[in-house]
Amino acid sequence: FSSTKGRVMGKHEGNISYARREGGGWKRGKERGVDQNSSRRKNSGRLFEKYDRDPQKIDALLEATLRAILIRNLGRMRIGHLFTLAGGKLGYNITKGGRSTPHNTERAPFPVRKPLDRRGIMSSLPKKGSGGSKNSPQNNEMEIQNSDEKKGAGAEESRDTKEKKEIYTYEAPWLVYGMNWSVREDKRFRLAIGSFVEEYNNKVEILELDEENGKFKCTGSFEHPYPTTKIVWMPDRPGSRPDLLATTGDYLRLWKVEEDRVSMECLLNNNKNSEFCAPLTSFDWNGTDPSIIGTSSIDTTCTIWNVETNQAKTQLIAHDKEVYDIAFAPSPDVFASAGADGSVRMFDLRSLEHSTIIYESPNLVPLLRLSWNKQDPNYLATFLMDQNHVVVLDIRSPAEPVAELKGHHQPINSVAWVSHSSCHLCSGGDDCQALIWDLSPLPKPIVDPILAYNAEAEINSLEWSELQPEWVAITLQRRLQILRL
């Protein structure tokens, strides 16, 4: 629970000063006028400082903190305004590697928008003249059903019936939250799921779908301290690297997956004092450079790790309050974060002297999750705590969203871009709906989703398969479901 990673010198005339450690000393620097209107905390130092020397109280605080972060309602994820962290004002602390190489952060960092690949999801969209409004979720609701449950199905299914099966369900013995598709080409139907139990002992299971019998098979499992806040497979399509799985909770852990067992490869902790641990809210694995992972934490920091050396490359104070999510662009250097201060901020590892605030929510309502469009990296999607609309941002036009997608009736829990499309987005929420949006009409207003799936319970998380873009996975209560579009 230490927030003494940097020293903030103060704010004067719109500039935020900070101290950077180089060669054993502190060096003053500046960050130009970002976030001048945000409220600032007045004090910096350690949270729960009076308990610093009592290990039992430290352990109790850690457990209580993780519970508060992860469990607001057992049926869903709510990382919210549950913490008041005494920490510094916005600043940076480069803990390793010396001075960054400056570059012009105003230049256009991303390629020109690619044309839409009209495979996968496009085959499910309504044809012109087919009747009904193009954007009507009532007319275009997905008709997805399990062929095992079809009326009149016999004991033996034909090959054609199996091929048409559009939903597979796995029932776990506990509430499910964390979930991720494998990206290895030899493991196309492999997923990892994490338990959501209000105890120290939790679990992660590795599942593979047997398409012949239409059932999931658990091929591996391991115990995990506290619920996982996120699970991600290593982005290695050819399978030329070790088969690794990363998880976050109290720490960042890497797990080596083998045919007959799963073992912990390493535990990454950047706190010099091992007694203190600020829980991690999320992380992202860089798809361009798989040696890089970025984590976000309730102590206002983001940490960039090199998983080949198991060392932190950089740790920086990214927000004024807790950081709830981090996402890399299709680049080894550019990432964005969202947090409890209601802002989305963009960073470049080549020039950490500056950051860009690309959005602040009305009344600075916390932003929970962030998704970067990998086909057109000019676009990001996020959503606000306890609100029912998705905010779509264009980094070329900061401050104002390019679209607000209002189709849910209750708070949103997850958002994800379709893996193969530059203009399709999916959102899931407490109203038991997964909605698919088409953003191609922009800048015209987006009124309604083009497709909708009605689940049996609140949707906690969702994710598209990168290898098979016609498949999307969702978690609800104790179930994992994968749906074919």
GROMACS .gro file of C-alpha atoms in nm:
model
  485
    1PHE     CA    1   0.000   0.000   0.000
    2SER     CA    2   0.286   0.232  -0.069
    3SER     CA    3   0.244   0.533  -0.297
    4THR     CA    4   0.595   0.667  -0.251
    5LYS     CA    5   0.709   0.575  -0.602
    6GLY     CA    6   0.761   0.937  -0.703
    7ARG     CA    7   0.791   1.284  -0.559
    8VAL     CA    8   0.556   1.551  -0.682
    9MET     CA    9   0.696   1.900  -0.646
   10GLY     CA   10   0.376   2.095  -0.703
   11LYS     CA   11   0.172   2.271  -0.969
   12HIS     CA   12   0.250   2.623  -1.082
   13GLU     CA   13   0.090   2.827  -1.362
   14GLY     CA   14  -0.065   2.524  -1.531
   15ASN     CA   15   0.251   2.312  -1.524
   16ILE     CA   16   0.280   2.001  -1.312
   17SER     CA   17   0.625   1.946  -1.170
   18TYR     CA   18   0.760   1.610  -1.072
   19ALA     CA   19   1.082   1.452  -0.960
   20ARG     CA   20   1.256   1.176  -1.150
   21ARG     CA   21   1.517   0.948  -1.001
   22GLU     CA   22   1.841   0.930  -1.198
   23GLY     CA   23   2.169   0.799  -1.070
   24GLY     CA   24   2.063   0.803  -0.707
   25GLY     CA   25   1.933   1.160  -0.707
   26TRP     CA   26   1.609   1.337  -0.781
   27LYS     CA   27   1.577   1.556  -1.087
   28ARG     CA   28   1.304   1.813  -1.139
   29GLY     CA   29   1.098   1.800  -1.454
   30LYS     CA   30   0.766   1.921  -1.590
   31GLU     CA   31   0.457   1.790  -1.756
   32ARG     CA   32   0.284   2.049  -1.965
   33GLY     CA   33  -0.064   2.165  -1.873
   34VAL     CA   34  -0.266   1.846  -1.866
   35ASP     CA   35  -0.571   1.798  -1.651
   36GLN     CA   36  -0.562   2.149  -1.505
   37ASN     CA   37  -0.923   2.128  -1.390
   38SER     CA   38  -0.907   1.795  -1.211
   39SER     CA   39  -0.912   1.792  -0.834
   40ARG     CA   40  -0.579   1.715  -0.669
   41ARG     CA   41  -0.504   1.540  -0.349
   42LYS     CA   42  -0.318   1.747  -0.097
   43ASN     CA   43  -0.101   1.485   0.063
   44SER     CA   44   0.139   1.218  -0.052
   45GLY     CA   45   0.279   0.928   0.142
   46ARG     CA   46   0.186   0.580   0.249
   47LEU     CA   47  -0.165   0.452   0.282
   48PHE     CA   48  -0.233   0.302   0.627
   49GLU     CA   49   0.105   0.431   0.742
   50LYS     CA   50   0.031   0.353   1.105
   51TYR     CA   51   0.022  -0.020   1.022
   52ASP     CA   52   0.359  -0.024   0.842
   53ARG     CA   53   0.530  -0.238   1.102
   54ASP     CA   54   0.250  -0.481   1.184
   55PRO     CA   55   0.255  -0.771   0.931
   56GLN     CA   56  -0.075  -0.918   1.055
   57LYS     CA   57  -0.260  -0.591   1.008
   58ILE     CA   58  -0.096  -0.547   0.668
   59ASP     CA   59  -0.223  -0.890   0.560
   60ALA     CA   60  -0.571  -0.809   0.689
   61LEU     CA   61  -0.575  -0.481   0.501
   62LEU     CA   62  -0.460  -0.646   0.179
   63GLU     CA   63  -0.734  -0.908   0.201
   64ALA     CA   64  -1.000  -0.648   0.282
   65THR     CA   65  -0.882  -0.427  -0.001
   66LEU     CA   66  -0.895  -0.703  -0.262
   67ARG     CA   67  -1.237  -0.807  -0.144
   68ALA     CA   68  -1.361  -0.451  -0.169
   69ILE     CA   69  -1.220  -0.416  -0.519
   70LEU     CA   70  -1.350  -0.742  -0.656
   71ILE     CA   71  -1.674  -0.805  -0.472
   72ARG     CA   72  -1.942  -0.540  -0.475
   73ASN     CA   73  -2.204  -0.780  -0.603
   74LEU     CA   74  -2.114  -1.146  -0.635
   75GLY     CA   75  -2.277  -1.170  -0.974
   76ARG     CA   76  -2.076  -0.898  -1.143
   77MET     CA   77  -1.753  -0.696  -1.140
   78ARG     CA   78  -1.761  -0.351  -0.991
   79ILE     CA   79  -1.428  -0.181  -0.935
   80GLY     CA   80  -1.548   0.144  -0.787
   81HIS     CA   81  -1.503   0.437  -0.559
   82LEU     CA   82  -1.410   0.215  -0.264
   83PHE     CA   83  -1.066   0.358  -0.194
   84THR     CA   84  -0.920   0.689  -0.090
   85LEU     CA   85  -0.551   0.661  -0.168
   86ALA     CA   86  -0.317   0.919  -0.019
   87GLY     CA   87  -0.083   0.980  -0.309
   88GLY     CA   88   0.091   1.251  -0.506
   89LYS     CA   89  -0.041   1.473  -0.778
   90LEU     CA   90   0.002   1.370  -1.137
   91GLY     CA   91   0.366   1.298  -1.210
   92TYR     CA   92   0.605   1.034  -1.338
   93ASN     CA   93   0.881   0.829  -1.189
   94ILE     CA   94   1.108   0.652  -1.436
   95THR     CA   95   1.259   0.384  -1.218
   96LYS     CA   96   1.497   0.227  -1.467
   97GLY     CA   97   1.676   0.302  -1.786
   98GLY     CA   98   1.756   0.671  -1.753
   99ARG     CA   99   1.629   0.954  -1.966
  100SER     CA  100   1.373   0.883  -2.239
  101THR     CA  101   1.437   0.977  -2.600
  102PRO     CA  102   1.217   1.280  -2.680
  103HIS     CA  103   1.005   1.281  -2.991
  104ASN     CA  104   0.720   1.482  -3.134
  105THR     CA  105   0.408   1.346  -2.963
  106GLU     CA  106   0.182   1.560  -3.178
  107ARG     CA  107   0.255   1.374  -3.500
  108ALA     CA  108   0.003   1.121  -3.630
  109PRO     CA  109   0.129   0.794  -3.476
  110PHE     CA  110  -0.104   0.553  -3.654
  111PRO     CA  111  -0.158   0.428  -4.010
  112VAL     CA  112  -0.441   0.530  -4.238
  113ARG     CA  113  -0.770   0.354  -4.169
  114LYS     CA  114  -0.794   0.016  -4.340
  115PRO     CA  115  -1.099  -0.090  -4.542
  116LEU     CA  116  -1.344  -0.314  -4.361
  117ASP     CA  117  -1.287  -0.686  -4.396
  118ARG     CA  118  -1.636  -0.815  -4.477
  119ARG     CA  119  -1.603  -1.166  -4.343
  120GLY     CA  120  -1.746  -1.325  -4.032
  121ILE     CA  121  -1.992  -1.089  -3.871
  122MET     CA  122  -2.095  -0.928  -4.198
  123SER     CA  123  -2.258  -1.253  -4.307
  124SER     CA  124  -2.496  -1.216  -4.011
  125LEU     CA  125  -2.606  -0.863  -4.090
  126PRO     CA  126  -2.947  -0.799  -4.249
  127LYS     CA  127  -2.952  -0.762  -4.625
  128LYS     CA  128  -3.098  -0.455  -4.790
  129GLY     CA  129  -3.463  -0.503  -4.867
  130SER     CA  130  -3.499  -0.786  -4.617
  131GLY     CA  131  -3.747  -0.581  -4.418
  132GLY     CA  132  -3.720  -0.398  -4.090
  133SER     CA  133  -3.495  -0.118  -3.977
  134LYS     CA  134  -3.123  -0.176  -4.029
  135ASN     CA  135  -3.050  -0.072  -3.672
  136SER     CA  136  -3.345  -0.238  -3.500
  137PRO     CA  137  -3.234  -0.489  -3.235
  138GLN     CA  138  -3.586  -0.634  -3.226
  139ASN     CA  139  -3.581  -0.721  -3.596
  140ASN     CA  140  -3.220  -0.837  -3.600
  141GLU     CA  141  -3.195  -1.029  -3.273
  142MET     CA  142  -2.957  -1.322  -3.299
  143GLU     CA  143  -3.138  -1.649  -3.327
  144ILE     CA  144  -2.877  -1.854  -3.145
  145GLN     CA  145  -2.976  -2.178  -2.983
  146ASN     CA  146  -2.818  -2.500  -2.875
  147SER     CA  147  -2.890  -2.777  -3.123
  148ASP     CA  148  -2.904  -3.023  -2.833
  149GLU     CA  149  -3.212  -2.839  -2.708
  150LYS     CA  150  -3.392  -2.818  -3.042
  151LYS     CA  151  -3.737  -2.968  -3.040
  152GLY     CA  152  -3.745  -3.320  -3.171
  153ALA     CA  153  -3.368  -3.372  -3.168
  154GLY     CA  154  -3.283  -3.741  -3.167
  155ALA     CA  155  -3.019  -3.924  -2.970
  156GLU     CA  156  -2.788  -3.926  -3.270
  157GLU     CA  157  -2.718  -3.599  -3.453
  158SER     CA  158  -2.623  -3.585  -3.814
  159ARG     CA  159  -2.298  -3.426  -3.927
  160ASP     CA  160  -2.492  -3.132  -4.071
  161THR     CA  161  -2.667  -3.071  -3.740
  162LYS     CA  162  -2.335  -3.065  -3.557
  163GLU     CA  163  -2.190  -2.818  -3.800
  164LYS     CA  164  -2.486  -2.586  -3.741
  165LYS     CA  165  -2.451  -2.585  -3.365
  166GLU     CA  166  -2.418  -2.222  -3.264
  167ILE     CA  167  -2.380  -2.218  -2.887
  168TYR     CA  168  -2.167  -2.421  -2.645
  169THR     CA  169  -2.195  -2.388  -2.267
  170TYR     CA  170  -1.962  -2.484  -1.984
  171GLU     CA  171  -2.097  -2.494  -1.630
  172ALA     CA  172  -1.832  -2.412  -1.368
  173PRO     CA  173  -1.857  -2.499  -0.997
  174TRP     CA  174  -1.816  -2.130  -0.905
  175LEU     CA  175  -1.901  -1.782  -1.034
  176VAL     CA  176  -1.693  -1.696  -1.341
  177TYR     CA  177  -1.538  -1.360  -1.419
  178GLY     CA  178  -1.193  -1.368  -1.582
  179MET     CA  179  -1.185  -1.523  -1.931
  180ASN     CA  180  -0.962  -1.520  -2.240
  181TRP     CA  181  -0.933  -1.697  -2.577
  182SER     CA  182  -0.606  -1.861  -2.675
  183VAL     CA  183  -0.443  -1.709  -2.985
  184ARG     CA  184  -0.229  -2.011  -3.076
  185GLU     CA  185  -0.322  -2.153  -3.414
  186ASP     CA  186  -0.299  -2.508  -3.281
  187LYS     CA  187  -0.538  -2.428  -2.991
  188ARG     CA  188  -0.825  -2.253  -3.166
  189PHE     CA  189  -1.096  -2.354  -2.918
  190ARG     CA  190  -0.897  -2.316  -2.596
  191LEU     CA  191  -1.001  -2.069  -2.326
  192ALA     CA  192  -0.899  -1.991  -1.969
  193ILE     CA  193  -1.153  -1.890  -1.704
  194GLY     CA  194  -1.109  -1.767  -1.347
  195SER     CA  195  -1.328  -1.811  -1.040
  196PHE     CA  196  -1.496  -1.526  -0.855
  197VAL     CA  197  -1.510  -1.646  -0.495
  198GLU     CA  198  -1.506  -1.424  -0.188
  199GLU     CA  199  -1.215  -1.612  -0.038
  200TYR     CA  200  -0.837  -1.621  -0.059
  201ASN     CA  201  -0.838  -1.953  -0.247
  202ASN     CA  202  -0.960  -1.918  -0.604
  203LYS     CA  203  -0.902  -2.118  -0.919
  204VAL     CA  204  -0.820  -2.092  -1.291
  205GLU     CA  205  -0.929  -2.361  -1.537
  206ILE     CA  206  -0.808  -2.424  -1.892
  207LEU     CA  207  -1.083  -2.550  -2.122
  208GLU     CA  208  -1.085  -2.695  -2.472
  209LEU     CA  209  -1.392  -2.758  -2.683
  210ASP     CA  210  -1.436  -3.101  -2.836
  211GLU     CA  211  -1.646  -3.025  -3.143
  212GLU     CA  212  -1.722  -3.392  -3.201
  213ASN     CA  213  -1.928  -3.430  -2.884
  214GLY     CA  214  -1.999  -3.059  -2.834
  215LYS     CA  215  -1.855  -3.049  -2.482
  216PHE     CA  216  -1.578  -2.861  -2.304
  217LYS     CA  217  -1.295  -3.058  -2.149
  218CYS     CA  218  -1.085  -2.922  -1.862
  219THR     CA  219  -0.723  -2.981  -1.966
  220GLY     CA  220  -0.560  -2.808  -1.669
  221SER     CA  221  -0.626  -2.605  -1.356
  222PHE     CA  222  -0.438  -2.433  -1.077
  223GLU     CA  223  -0.503  -2.252  -0.752
  224HIS     CA  224  -0.492  -1.872  -0.759
  225PRO     CA  225  -0.475  -1.631  -0.463
  226TYR     CA  226  -0.787  -1.410  -0.473
  227PRO     CA  227  -1.005  -1.376  -0.783
  228THR     CA  228  -0.827  -1.288  -1.105
  229THR     CA  229  -0.892  -0.934  -1.225
  230LYS     CA  230  -0.779  -1.036  -1.573
  231ILE     CA  231  -0.648  -1.342  -1.762
  232VAL     CA  232  -0.457  -1.322  -2.092
  233TRP     CA  233  -0.279  -1.583  -2.304
  234MET     CA  234   0.056  -1.490  -2.453
  235PRO     CA  235   0.001  -1.340  -2.802
  236ASP     CA  236   0.193  -1.607  -2.994
  237ARG     CA  237   0.004  -1.737  -3.297
  238PRO     CA  238   0.271  -1.972  -3.439
  239GLY     CA  239   0.338  -2.130  -3.100
  240SER     CA  240   0.711  -2.066  -3.128
  241ARG     CA  241   0.740  -1.939  -2.769
  242PRO     CA  242   0.664  -2.107  -2.437
  243ASP     CA  243   0.290  -2.149  -2.381
  244LEU     CA  244   0.232  -1.883  -2.114
  245LEU     CA  245  -0.075  -1.752  -1.936
  246ALA     CA  246  -0.072  -1.429  -1.732
  247THR     CA  247  -0.304  -1.334  -1.444
  248THR     CA  248  -0.342  -1.036  -1.213
  249GLY     CA  249  -0.487  -1.002  -0.865
  250ASP     CA  250  -0.254  -0.915  -0.582
  251TYR     CA  251   0.046  -0.957  -0.818
  252LEU     CA  252   0.123  -1.024  -1.183
  253ARG     CA  253   0.189  -1.394  -1.231
  254LEU     CA  254   0.304  -1.590  -1.536
  255TRP     CA  255   0.203  -1.956  -1.568
  256LYS     CA  256   0.363  -2.213  -1.796
  257VAL     CA  257   0.107  -2.444  -1.953
  258GLU     CA  258   0.225  -2.793  -2.051
  259GLU     CA  259   0.039  -3.103  -2.163
  260ASP     CA  260   0.023  -3.262  -1.821
  261ARG     CA  261   0.060  -2.971  -1.579
  262VAL     CA  262   0.052  -2.596  -1.518
  263SER     CA  263   0.328  -2.435  -1.313
  264MET     CA  264   0.397  -2.079  -1.205
  265GLU     CA  265   0.683  -1.937  -1.411
  266CYS     CA  266   0.733  -1.619  -1.209
  267LEU     CA  267   0.569  -1.365  -0.978
  268LEU     CA  268   0.639  -1.001  -1.064
  269ASN     CA  269   0.637  -0.740  -0.789
  270ASN     CA  270   0.795  -0.397  -0.820
  271ASN     CA  271   0.752  -0.298  -0.455
  272LYS     CA  272   1.092  -0.276  -0.290
  273ASN     CA  273   0.931  -0.345   0.046
  274SER     CA  274   0.776  -0.689   0.005
  275GLU     CA  275   0.535  -0.623   0.294
  276PHE     CA  276   0.335  -0.381   0.080
  277CYS     CA  277   0.121  -0.480  -0.215
  278ALA     CA  278  -0.117  -0.256  -0.408
  279PRO     CA  279  -0.367  -0.484  -0.585
  280LEU     CA  280  -0.364  -0.485  -0.965
  281THR     CA  281  -0.690  -0.401  -1.138
  282SER     CA  282  -0.598  -0.507  -1.494
  283PHE     CA  283  -0.319  -0.558  -1.747
  284ASP     CA  284  -0.255  -0.592  -2.119
  285TRP     CA  285  -0.007  -0.802  -2.314
  286ASN     CA  286   0.153  -0.612  -2.600
  287GLY     CA  287   0.053  -0.784  -2.924
  288THR     CA  288   0.340  -0.631  -3.123
  289ASP     CA  289   0.613  -0.714  -2.872
  290PRO     CA  290   0.515  -1.013  -2.653
  291SER     CA  291   0.801  -0.941  -2.414
  292ILE     CA  292   0.604  -0.641  -2.279
  293ILE     CA  293   0.315  -0.642  -2.031
  294GLY     CA  294   0.156  -0.332  -1.879
  295THR     CA  295  -0.030  -0.346  -1.544
  296SER     CA  296  -0.262  -0.097  -1.371
  297SER     CA  297  -0.305  -0.061  -0.997
  298ILE     CA  298  -0.513   0.107  -0.728
  299ASP     CA  299  -0.202   0.301  -0.617
  300THR     CA  300  -0.247   0.532  -0.924
  301THR     CA  301   0.044   0.373  -1.115
  302CYS     CA  302   0.096   0.181  -1.436
  303THR     CA  303   0.397  -0.048  -1.462
  304ILE     CA  304   0.556  -0.173  -1.785
  305TRP     CA  305   0.723  -0.513  -1.747
  306ASN     CA  306   0.975  -0.702  -1.955
  307VAL     CA  307   0.867  -1.063  -1.906
  308GLU     CA  308   1.187  -1.199  -2.059
  309THR     CA  309   1.401  -1.039  -1.787
  310ASN     CA  310   1.121  -1.038  -1.524
  311GLN     CA  311   1.205  -0.674  -1.451
  312ALA     CA  312   1.001  -0.353  -1.452
  313LYS     CA  313   1.108  -0.125  -1.737
  314THR     CA  314   0.910   0.176  -1.614
  315GLN     CA  315   0.663   0.263  -1.343
  316LEU     CA  316   0.471   0.590  -1.365
  317ILE     CA  317   0.200   0.770  -1.174
  318ALA     CA  318  -0.063   0.764  -1.446
  319HIS     CA  319  -0.376   0.907  -1.280
  320ASP     CA  320  -0.490   1.114  -0.984
  321LYS     CA  321  -0.683   0.818  -0.845
  322GLU     CA  322  -0.697   0.441  -0.893
  323VAL     CA  323  -0.618   0.311  -1.243
  324TYR     CA  324  -0.877   0.057  -1.352
  325ASP     CA  325  -0.756  -0.051  -1.695
  326ILE     CA  326  -0.467  -0.032  -1.941
  327ALA     CA  327  -0.458  -0.119  -2.313
  328PHE     CA  328  -0.181  -0.116  -2.573
  329ALA     CA  329  -0.225   0.020  -2.922
  330PRO     CA  330  -0.095  -0.198  -3.208
  331SER     CA  331   0.247  -0.059  -3.120
  332PRO     CA  332   0.523  -0.154  -2.875
  333ASP     CA  333   0.531   0.198  -2.731
  334VAL     CA  334   0.182   0.352  -2.714
  335PHE     CA  335  -0.075   0.263  -2.449
  336ALA     CA  336  -0.379   0.418  -2.283
  337SER     CA  337  -0.528   0.393  -1.935
  338ALA     CA  338  -0.861   0.469  -1.768
  339GLY     CA  339  -0.928   0.534  -1.404
  340ALA     CA  340  -1.132   0.654  -1.110
  341ASP     CA  341  -1.052   1.018  -1.190
  342GLY     CA  342  -1.280   0.987  -1.493
  343SER     CA  343  -1.010   1.030  -1.756
  344VAL     CA  344  -0.859   0.833  -2.044
  345ARG     CA  345  -0.489   0.913  -2.089
  346MET     CA  346  -0.249   0.816  -2.364
  347PHE     CA  347   0.123   0.756  -2.313
  348ASP     CA  348   0.427   0.691  -2.530
  349LEU     CA  349   0.716   0.500  -2.373
  350ARG     CA  350   0.961   0.690  -2.592
  351SER     CA  351   0.860   1.022  -2.436
  352LEU     CA  352   0.717   0.993  -2.087
  353GLU     CA  353   0.772   1.363  -2.020
  354HIS     CA  354   0.427   1.421  -2.171
  355SER     CA  355   0.092   1.246  -2.177
  356THR     CA  356  -0.236   1.331  -2.347
  357ILE     CA  357  -0.575   1.338  -2.181
  358ILE     CA  358  -0.807   1.234  -2.461
  359TYR     CA  359  -1.129   1.224  -2.260
  360GLU     CA  360  -1.277   1.326  -1.925
  361SER     CA  361  -1.620   1.198  -1.828
  362PRO     CA  362  -1.897   1.436  -1.717
  363ASN     CA  363  -1.860   1.508  -1.345
  364LEU     CA  364  -1.545   1.292  -1.357
  365VAL     CA  365  -1.740   0.968  -1.314
  366PRO     CA  366  -1.493   0.675  -1.294
  367LEU     CA  367  -1.417   0.485  -1.615
  368LEU     CA  368  -1.396   0.109  -1.564
  369ARG     CA  369  -1.265  -0.056  -1.880
  370LEU     CA  370  -1.090   0.034  -2.203
  371SER     CA  371  -1.075  -0.137  -2.542
  372TRP     CA  372  -0.847  -0.031  -2.828
  373ASN     CA  373  -0.954  -0.092  -3.188
  374LYS     CA  374  -0.673  -0.307  -3.327
  375GLN     CA  375  -0.786  -0.268  -3.690
  376ASP     CA  376  -0.812   0.112  -3.673
  377PRO     CA  377  -0.606   0.235  -3.376
  378ASN     CA  378  -0.751   0.586  -3.393
  379TYR     CA  379  -1.050   0.457  -3.197
  380LEU     CA  380  -1.096   0.357  -2.833
  381ALA     CA  381  -1.405   0.248  -2.643
  382THR     CA  382  -1.474   0.287  -2.272
  383PHE     CA  383  -1.770   0.302  -2.033
  384LEU     CA  384  -1.858   0.478  -1.709
  385MET     CA  385  -1.929   0.322  -1.373
  386ASP     CA  386  -2.296   0.234  -1.319
  387GLN     CA  387  -2.400   0.381  -1.654
  388ASN     CA  388  -2.556   0.215  -1.956
  389HIS     CA  389  -2.380   0.364  -2.258
  390VAL     CA  390  -2.051   0.304  -2.439
  391VAL     CA  391  -1.825   0.600  -2.515
  392VAL     CA  392  -1.630   0.582  -2.842
  393LEU     CA  393  -1.325   0.810  -2.871
  394ASP     CA  394  -1.111   0.925  -3.163
  395ILE     CA  395  -0.757   1.010  -3.048
  396ARG     CA  396  -0.729   1.260  -3.333
  397SER     CA  397  -1.015   1.460  -3.179
  398PRO     CA  398  -0.962   1.453  -2.802
  399ALA     CA  399  -1.204   1.575  -2.535
  400GLU     CA  400  -1.535   1.496  -2.712
  401PRO     CA  401  -1.652   1.140  -2.791
  402VAL     CA  402  -1.735   1.062  -3.153
  403ALA     CA  403  -2.024   0.841  -3.045
  404GLU     CA  404  -2.222   0.739  -2.738
  405LEU     CA  405  -2.390   0.402  -2.785
  406LYS     CA  406  -2.712   0.392  -2.584
  407GLY     CA  407  -2.883   0.057  -2.609
  408HIS     CA  408  -2.849  -0.106  -2.268
  409HIS     CA  409  -3.108  -0.061  -1.994
  410GLN     CA  410  -2.870  -0.131  -1.705
  411PRO     CA  411  -2.498  -0.073  -1.634
  412ILE     CA  412  -2.239  -0.206  -1.878
  413ASN     CA  413  -1.975  -0.454  -1.760
  414SER     CA  414  -1.766  -0.523  -2.070
  415VAL     CA  415  -1.685  -0.389  -2.415
  416ALA     CA  416  -1.475  -0.535  -2.699
  417TRP     CA  417  -1.404  -0.453  -3.062
  418VAL     CA  418  -1.471  -0.727  -3.315
  419SER     CA  419  -1.131  -0.879  -3.382
  420HIS     CA  420  -1.139  -0.861  -3.763
  421SER     CA  421  -1.345  -0.545  -3.818
  422SER     CA  422  -1.256  -0.179  -3.785
  423CYS     CA  423  -1.612  -0.060  -3.723
  424HIS     CA  424  -1.794  -0.324  -3.516
  425LEU     CA  425  -1.814  -0.322  -3.138
  426CYS     CA  426  -1.980  -0.549  -2.882
  427SER     CA  427  -2.098  -0.457  -2.532
  428GLY     CA  428  -2.245  -0.664  -2.249
  429GLY     CA  429  -2.417  -0.562  -1.928
  430ASP     CA  430  -2.647  -0.620  -1.635
  431ASP     CA  431  -2.954  -0.619  -1.862
  432CYS     CA  432  -2.847  -0.968  -1.983
  433GLN     CA  433  -2.781  -0.838  -2.333
  434ALA     CA  434  -2.482  -0.853  -2.565
  435LEU     CA  435  -2.526  -0.582  -2.829
  436ILE     CA  436  -2.329  -0.545  -3.152
  437TRP     CA  437  -2.287  -0.198  -3.296
  438ASP     CA  438  -2.194  -0.084  -3.647
  439LEU     CA  439  -1.992   0.239  -3.643
  440SER     CA  440  -1.948   0.268  -4.019
  441PRO     CA  441  -2.216   0.544  -4.049
  442LEU     CA  442  -2.000   0.783  -3.842
  443PRO     CA  443  -2.005   1.081  -3.816
  444LYS     CA  444  -2.381   1.026  -3.837
  445PRO     CA  445  -2.539   0.932  -3.502
  446ILE     CA  446  -2.552   0.563  -3.412
  447VAL     CA  447  -2.904   0.507  -3.283
  448ASP     CA  448  -2.949   0.132  -3.234
  449PRO     CA  449  -2.738  -0.185  -3.230
  450ILE     CA  450  -2.754  -0.409  -3.535
  451LEU     CA  451  -2.762  -0.738  -3.344
  452ALA     CA  452  -2.861  -0.845  -2.993
  453TYR     CA  453  -2.823  -1.161  -2.789
  454ASN     CA  454  -3.040  -1.211  -2.482
  455ALA     CA  455  -2.863  -1.418  -2.218
  456GLU     CA  456  -3.017  -1.584  -1.914
  457ALA     CA  457  -2.828  -1.368  -1.664
  458GLU     CA  458  -2.610  -1.061  -1.629
  459ILE     CA  459  -2.314  -1.066  -1.868
  460ASN     CA  460  -1.993  -1.008  -1.671
  461SER     CA  461  -1.736  -1.021  -1.952
  462LEU     CA  462  -1.711  -1.087  -2.323
  463GLU     CA  463  -1.436  -1.136  -2.578
  464TRP     CA  464  -1.403  -1.211  -2.950
  465SER     CA  465  -1.183  -1.489  -3.077
  466GLU     CA  466  -0.889  -1.345  -3.266
  467LEU     CA  467  -0.840  -1.661  -3.471
  468GLN     CA  468  -1.208  -1.730  -3.538
  469PRO     CA  469  -1.388  -1.397  -3.571
  470GLU     CA  470  -1.729  -1.561  -3.604
  471TRP     CA  471  -1.706  -1.672  -3.238
  472VAL     CA  472  -1.757  -1.460  -2.928
  473ALA     CA  473  -1.733  -1.577  -2.564
  474ILE     CA  474  -1.934  -1.443  -2.271
  475THR     CA  475  -1.942  -1.520  -1.898
  476LEU     CA  476  -2.256  -1.509  -1.687
  477GLN     CA  477  -2.297  -1.639  -1.333
  478ARG     CA  478  -2.136  -1.988  -1.330
  479ARG     CA  479  -2.133  -2.027  -1.708
  480LEU     CA  480  -1.903  -1.974  -1.999
  481GLN     CA  481  -2.079  -1.958  -2.335
  482ILE     CA  482  -1.929  -1.932  -2.681
  483LEU     CA  483  -2.159  -1.811  -2.958
  484ARG     CA  484  -2.125  -1.844  -3.332
  485LEU     CA  485  -2.245  -1.545  -3.536
   0.00000   0.00000   0.00000
